[in-house]
């Protein structure tokens, strides 16, 4: 078993690229868990977004934003909440970024994935489905894929895949090493399904015991076709706007489901690792014959 700590606070950030007017002439934000700040091209959080946008094939239509990221001023929205459903920092932060764009112009991006804000980021999508004033109290409709990005890096032993964005959901990022080119699609699906399964376990545990500071995770898990389908879309199809992910070397990782059918499954092993800089990872390896 693996003992995973639960962060006390989670933070989501959204970047409004090159708004027409600044923020300093506006009144202070009257919400203790939401901040808005002006940031420039040299800010490391802006540079992280620019790095993810460098692959035009993986970020279609976003190429014109690169010069703006490197020369203009931007507005960064940061929103915090405690772990657990409905993960208010995601919905409130995205809504604040969209409100800023309506008032001041610019282009809203999810700073964690460098993707435009899509319907999947909007709580209205869940409100329409459930006819509720807030996202469903259950997280069965939550699509995790738009909130994470899978990057790749080529090494001598093969391709290494890692996620970006799981830390703001209270989970360690996932990493897989020595992946062959032929297995990229299967591993991409596996990572999405595993992320969904891990988040479901975490949220269920918090619901049962909101005061907990850690929880136990099995070192071996089964990822099923249902996990993958739920990660990508409640309707078991790819979520809107998911055209691929950019790797550190500019290569894309497809997010389209890859065969297997409803009976698809695979066994994975997990190893928890904390780096010297504090970053947390779950290193994933296959325990079946599919890889």
CSV table of C-alpha atoms in Angstrom, one decimal, residues 12-211:
chain,number,residue,atom,x,y,z
A,12,UNK,CA,-5.8,26.5,-10.1
A,13,UNK,CA,-4.5,29.3,-12.3
A,14,UNK,CA,-5.9,30.8,-15.5
A,15,UNK,CA,-4.1,33.3,-17.8
A,16,UNK,CA,-5.9,36.1,-19.7
A,17,UNK,CA,-3.5,36.7,-22.5
A,18,UNK,CA,-3.0,40.3,-23.6
A,19,UNK,CA,-6.2,42.0,-22.3
A,20,UNK,CA,-7.0,45.4,-23.8
A,21,UNK,CA,-6.9,47.1,-20.4
A,22,UNK,CA,-4.9,46.4,-17.2
A,23,UNK,CA,-6.0,45.6,-13.7
A,24,UNK,CA,-4.4,48.2,-11.5
A,25,UNK,CA,-7.2,50.7,-12.2
A,26,UNK,CA,-9.8,48.2,-10.9
A,27,UNK,CA,-11.0,47.7,-7.3
A,28,UNK,CA,-9.4,44.9,-5.3
A,29,UNK,CA,-11.0,41.5,-5.5
A,30,UNK,CA,-13.2,40.9,-2.5
A,31,UNK,CA,-12.8,37.1,-2.4
A,32,UNK,CA,-10.2,35.8,0.0
A,33,UNK,CA,-9.5,32.6,-2.0
A,34,UNK,CA,-9.2,34.3,-5.5
A,35,UNK,CA,-6.5,36.7,-6.6
A,36,UNK,CA,-5.9,38.6,-9.8
A,37,UNK,CA,-2.4,39.9,-10.7
A,38,UNK,CA,-0.7,41.5,-13.6
A,39,UNK,CA,2.2,39.4,-15.0
A,40,UNK,CA,4.7,39.9,-17.7
A,41,UNK,CA,6.5,37.7,-20.3
A,42,UNK,CA,9.3,37.0,-17.8
A,43,UNK,CA,7.0,35.5,-15.2
A,44,UNK,CA,7.8,31.7,-14.9
A,45,UNK,CA,4.1,30.9,-14.9
A,46,UNK,CA,3.8,32.7,-18.3
A,47,UNK,CA,6.9,31.0,-19.6
A,48,UNK,CA,5.5,27.6,-18.7
A,49,UNK,CA,2.4,28.3,-20.8
A,50,UNK,CA,4.6,29.5,-23.7
A,51,UNK,CA,6.6,26.3,-23.6
A,52,UNK,CA,3.5,24.2,-23.9
A,53,UNK,CA,2.3,26.2,-26.9
A,54,UNK,CA,5.5,25.9,-28.9
A,55,UNK,CA,4.2,22.9,-30.8
A,56,UNK,CA,1.8,24.2,-33.4
A,57,UNK,CA,0.5,20.8,-34.3
A,58,UNK,CA,-0.4,20.0,-30.7
A,59,UNK,CA,-2.0,23.5,-30.0
A,60,UNK,CA,-3.8,24.2,-33.3
A,61,UNK,CA,-4.9,27.8,-33.7
A,62,UNK,CA,-3.0,29.0,-30.7
A,63,UNK,CA,0.3,29.9,-32.6
A,64,UNK,CA,-0.6,33.7,-32.8
A,65,UNK,CA,-0.7,33.8,-29.0
A,66,UNK,CA,3.1,33.0,-28.7
A,67,UNK,CA,4.2,36.5,-29.7
A,68,UNK,CA,1.7,38.0,-27.4
A,69,UNK,CA,2.9,35.9,-24.5
A,70,UNK,CA,6.5,37.1,-25.2
A,71,UNK,CA,5.7,40.8,-25.4
A,72,UNK,CA,2.4,41.8,-23.7
A,73,UNK,CA,1.1,42.1,-20.2
A,74,UNK,CA,-1.4,39.5,-18.9
A,75,UNK,CA,-3.7,38.9,-16.1
A,76,UNK,CA,-3.2,35.8,-13.9
A,77,UNK,CA,-6.2,34.4,-11.9
A,78,UNK,CA,-5.3,32.2,-9.0
A,79,UNK,CA,-8.1,30.4,-7.0
A,80,UNK,CA,-7.8,28.1,-4.1
A,81,UNK,CA,-10.0,25.7,-2.3
A,82,UNK,CA,-9.7,22.6,0.0
A,83,UNK,CA,-9.5,19.2,-1.6
A,84,UNK,CA,-12.8,17.5,-2.3
A,85,UNK,CA,-15.8,17.9,-4.5
A,86,UNK,CA,-16.9,20.2,-6.1
A,87,UNK,CA,-13.3,21.5,-6.5
A,88,UNK,CA,-14.5,25.1,-6.3
A,89,UNK,CA,-11.0,26.5,-7.3
A,90,UNK,CA,-11.5,25.1,-10.8
A,91,UNK,CA,-15.0,26.4,-11.4
A,92,UNK,CA,-14.5,29.8,-9.7
A,93,UNK,CA,-11.1,30.4,-11.3
A,94,UNK,CA,-12.4,29.6,-14.8
A,95,UNK,CA,-15.5,31.7,-14.3
A,96,UNK,CA,-13.4,34.7,-13.1
A,97,UNK,CA,-11.1,34.4,-16.2
A,98,UNK,CA,-14.1,34.4,-18.5
A,99,UNK,CA,-15.5,37.4,-16.7
A,100,UNK,CA,-12.3,39.3,-17.1
A,101,UNK,CA,-12.2,38.6,-20.8
A,102,UNK,CA,-15.8,39.8,-21.2
A,103,UNK,CA,-14.9,43.1,-19.4
A,104,UNK,CA,-11.3,43.7,-20.7
A,105,UNK,CA,-10.7,41.5,-23.7
A,106,UNK,CA,-7.9,39.0,-24.2
A,107,UNK,CA,-7.8,35.3,-24.6
A,108,UNK,CA,-8.4,33.0,-21.6
A,109,UNK,CA,-6.1,30.0,-21.1
A,110,UNK,CA,-6.0,27.2,-18.5
A,111,UNK,CA,-2.4,27.9,-17.2
A,112,UNK,CA,-2.0,24.3,-16.1
A,113,UNK,CA,-2.5,22.8,-19.6
A,114,UNK,CA,-2.1,25.9,-21.9
A,115,UNK,CA,-5.5,25.1,-23.5
A,116,UNK,CA,-8.3,27.5,-24.2
A,117,UNK,CA,-11.2,27.4,-21.7
A,118,UNK,CA,-13.7,25.0,-23.3
A,119,UNK,CA,-17.3,23.9,-22.3
A,120,UNK,CA,-15.7,21.2,-20.2
A,121,UNK,CA,-14.2,23.9,-18.0
A,122,UNK,CA,-17.6,25.6,-17.5
A,123,UNK,CA,-19.9,24.5,-14.6
A,124,UNK,CA,-22.9,25.4,-16.9
A,125,UNK,CA,-22.2,22.1,-18.7
A,126,UNK,CA,-23.0,20.2,-15.5
A,127,UNK,CA,-25.9,22.6,-14.6
A,128,UNK,CA,-27.7,21.9,-17.8
A,129,UNK,CA,-27.3,18.1,-17.4
A,130,UNK,CA,-28.5,18.0,-13.8
A,131,UNK,CA,-30.6,21.2,-13.7
A,132,UNK,CA,-28.9,22.2,-10.5
A,133,UNK,CA,-27.5,25.6,-9.4
A,134,UNK,CA,-24.1,24.0,-8.7
A,135,UNK,CA,-22.1,21.1,-10.1
A,136,UNK,CA,-23.6,17.7,-9.2
A,137,UNK,CA,-22.7,16.7,-5.7
A,138,UNK,CA,-21.4,13.5,-7.2
A,139,UNK,CA,-18.4,13.6,-9.5
A,140,UNK,CA,-19.6,10.9,-12.0
A,141,UNK,CA,-20.0,13.6,-14.6
A,142,UNK,CA,-16.6,15.2,-14.1
A,143,UNK,CA,-14.4,14.8,-17.2
A,144,UNK,CA,-10.8,14.9,-16.1
A,145,UNK,CA,-9.1,14.9,-19.5
A,146,UNK,CA,-9.5,18.7,-20.2
A,147,UNK,CA,-7.8,19.4,-16.8
A,148,UNK,CA,-4.6,17.5,-17.5
A,149,UNK,CA,-2.0,17.3,-20.2
A,150,UNK,CA,0.3,14.5,-21.1
A,151,UNK,CA,3.8,15.4,-22.2
A,152,UNK,CA,6.4,13.2,-23.7
A,153,UNK,CA,10.2,13.2,-23.7
A,154,UNK,CA,12.4,10.8,-25.8
A,155,UNK,CA,15.3,9.0,-24.0
A,156,UNK,CA,17.6,6.2,-25.0
A,157,UNK,CA,15.3,3.6,-23.3
A,158,UNK,CA,12.2,4.9,-25.0
A,159,UNK,CA,9.6,7.6,-24.6
A,160,UNK,CA,8.7,9.0,-21.1
A,161,UNK,CA,5.2,10.2,-20.5
A,162,UNK,CA,4.1,12.5,-17.7
A,163,UNK,CA,1.0,14.4,-16.7
A,164,UNK,CA,0.6,18.1,-16.0
A,165,UNK,CA,-2.3,19.3,-13.9
A,166,UNK,CA,-3.1,16.5,-11.5
A,167,UNK,CA,-1.4,18.3,-8.6
A,168,UNK,CA,-4.1,20.9,-8.6
A,169,UNK,CA,-6.6,18.1,-8.1
A,170,UNK,CA,-4.7,16.9,-5.1
A,171,UNK,CA,-2.9,14.0,-6.8
A,172,UNK,CA,0.7,13.4,-7.6
A,173,UNK,CA,1.6,13.7,-11.3
A,174,UNK,CA,1.8,10.4,-13.2
A,175,UNK,CA,4.9,9.2,-15.1
A,176,UNK,CA,5.6,6.2,-17.4
A,177,UNK,CA,9.1,5.4,-18.6
A,178,UNK,CA,10.5,3.5,-21.6
A,179,UNK,CA,7.3,3.5,-23.7
A,180,UNK,CA,7.6,2.3,-27.3
A,181,UNK,CA,6.2,4.3,-30.1
A,182,UNK,CA,3.7,1.6,-30.9
A,183,UNK,CA,2.3,1.7,-27.3
A,184,UNK,CA,1.8,5.5,-27.1
A,185,UNK,CA,-1.9,5.4,-27.8
A,186,UNK,CA,-2.6,2.6,-25.3
A,187,UNK,CA,-0.5,4.3,-22.6
A,188,UNK,CA,-2.2,7.6,-23.2
A,189,UNK,CA,-5.6,6.0,-22.6
A,190,UNK,CA,-4.2,4.1,-19.6
A,191,UNK,CA,-2.9,7.3,-18.0
A,192,UNK,CA,-6.3,9.1,-18.5
A,193,UNK,CA,-8.2,6.1,-17.1
A,194,UNK,CA,-5.8,5.8,-14.1
A,195,UNK,CA,-6.1,9.5,-13.4
A,196,UNK,CA,-9.8,9.2,-13.3
A,197,UNK,CA,-9.7,6.1,-11.1
A,198,UNK,CA,-7.3,7.8,-8.6
A,199,UNK,CA,-9.4,10.9,-8.4
A,200,UNK,CA,-12.5,8.9,-7.8
A,201,UNK,CA,-10.8,7.1,-4.9
A,202,UNK,CA,-9.6,10.3,-3.4
A,203,UNK,CA,-12.9,12.1,-3.6
A,204,UNK,CA,-14.8,9.2,-2.2
A,205,UNK,CA,-12.4,9.0,0.7
A,206,UNK,CA,-12.7,12.7,1.4
A,207,UNK,CA,-16.5,12.5,1.3
A,208,UNK,CA,-16.4,9.7,3.8
A,209,UNK,CA,-13.9,11.5,6.1
A,210,UNK,CA,-13.5,15.2,5.3
A,211,UNK,CA,-10.9,15.7,8.1
